[in-house]
Amino acid sequence: TAPTEIYTLSLHDALPIYDVFSVEDLPSELKTRVLNNIAFSLLVFDKDKESEEVLSKLSGDFQKDPYATATLGLAHIKKGNIERGRELYLEATQRVDGAKNKSRIKQRMYLELGKAAIRKKDNRLAKRLLNKALKEKNGISYVNEQIKVLLQNETVLDRD
């Protein structure tokens, strides 16, 4: 796989590469992308413990790379540090280039904050946040589909 293609690999494809391929040998920017994508995928697939090791390898990149900052925000939200996670996502949106990228980070932030509100049984807030995520103009279509499923879930819609 060419280095530029590593960025688009699924978790299923990326983990074997991570296990056998020394990311230390990669150029710095690519190393950050690979590690960030793996950490993000682990978090999205609820493998939070496993993500901690990968996140620790990104510690020097959180202030430089907006995507790593956003991934750290996701980790904080999943741990229940909602406000810190939100702050990190907002910091990432301020540092990333382009309206499309800003919108996608905000879409994910609102989705994850909405899911956190669902876990706290604050369904009114969850609906508001999920709807904000849907309104991001340049959002990712598969994320919009996840949001729609959450909004259609009767337990979210019925309990205010």
Short mmCIF file of C-alpha atoms in Angstrom, two decimals, residues 1-57:
data_model
loop_
_atom_site.label_atom_id
_atom_site.label_comp_id
_atom_site.label_asym_id
_atom_site.label_seq_id
_atom_site.Cartn_x
_atom_site.Cartn_y
_atom_site.Cartn_z
CA THR A 1 0.00 0.00 0.00
CA ALA A 2 1.35 3.40 -0.96
CA PRO A 3 1.81 5.78 2.02
CA THR A 4 -0.98 8.11 0.83
CA GLU A 5 -3.42 5.19 0.82
CA ILE A 6 -2.75 4.30 4.46
CA TYR A 7 -4.81 7.35 5.47
CA THR A 8 -7.98 5.80 4.04
CA LEU A 9 -7.65 2.29 5.47
CA SER A 10 -10.32 0.86 7.72
CA LEU A 11 -9.53 -0.18 11.28
CA HIS A 12 -9.56 -3.79 10.11
CA ASP A 13 -6.91 -3.00 7.51
CA ALA A 14 -4.89 -0.49 9.54
CA LEU A 15 -4.27 -2.48 12.72
CA PRO A 16 -2.22 -5.26 11.08
CA ILE A 17 -0.10 -2.57 9.42
CA TYR A 18 0.32 -0.84 12.77
CA ASP A 19 1.34 -4.13 14.39
CA VAL A 20 3.97 -5.10 11.82
CA PHE A 21 5.00 -1.78 10.34
CA SER A 22 7.24 0.48 12.35
CA VAL A 23 5.48 3.83 12.33
CA GLU A 24 8.68 5.29 13.73
CA ASP A 25 10.17 4.94 10.24
CA LEU A 26 7.48 7.08 8.63
CA PRO A 27 7.88 10.77 7.91
CA SER A 28 6.53 12.80 10.84
CA GLU A 29 3.33 14.05 9.18
CA LEU A 30 2.39 10.62 7.85
CA LYS A 31 3.20 9.01 11.20
CA THR A 32 0.82 11.45 12.88
CA ARG A 33 -1.93 10.68 10.36
CA VAL A 34 -1.56 6.93 10.71
CA LEU A 35 -1.51 7.00 14.51
CA ASN A 36 -4.39 9.46 14.64
CA ASN A 37 -6.53 7.40 12.26
CA ILE A 38 -5.91 4.28 14.32
CA ALA A 39 -6.69 6.07 17.61
CA PHE A 40 -9.84 7.61 16.11
CA SER A 41 -11.01 4.26 14.72
CA LEU A 42 -10.43 2.53 18.03
CA LEU A 43 -12.49 5.20 19.81
CA VAL A 44 -15.31 5.05 17.25
CA PHE A 45 -15.44 1.27 17.67
CA ASP A 46 -15.55 1.63 21.48
CA LYS A 47 -12.06 0.26 21.99
CA ASP A 48 -11.22 3.11 24.34
CA LYS A 49 -8.59 1.26 26.38
CA GLU A 50 -6.72 0.18 23.26
CA SER A 51 -6.79 3.76 21.96
CA GLU A 52 -4.91 5.07 25.00
CA GLU A 53 -1.61 3.49 23.92
CA VAL A 54 -1.90 4.97 20.44
CA LEU A 55 -2.95 8.36 21.81
CA SER A 56 0.11 8.39 24.07
CA LYS A 57 2.28 8.19 20.94
#
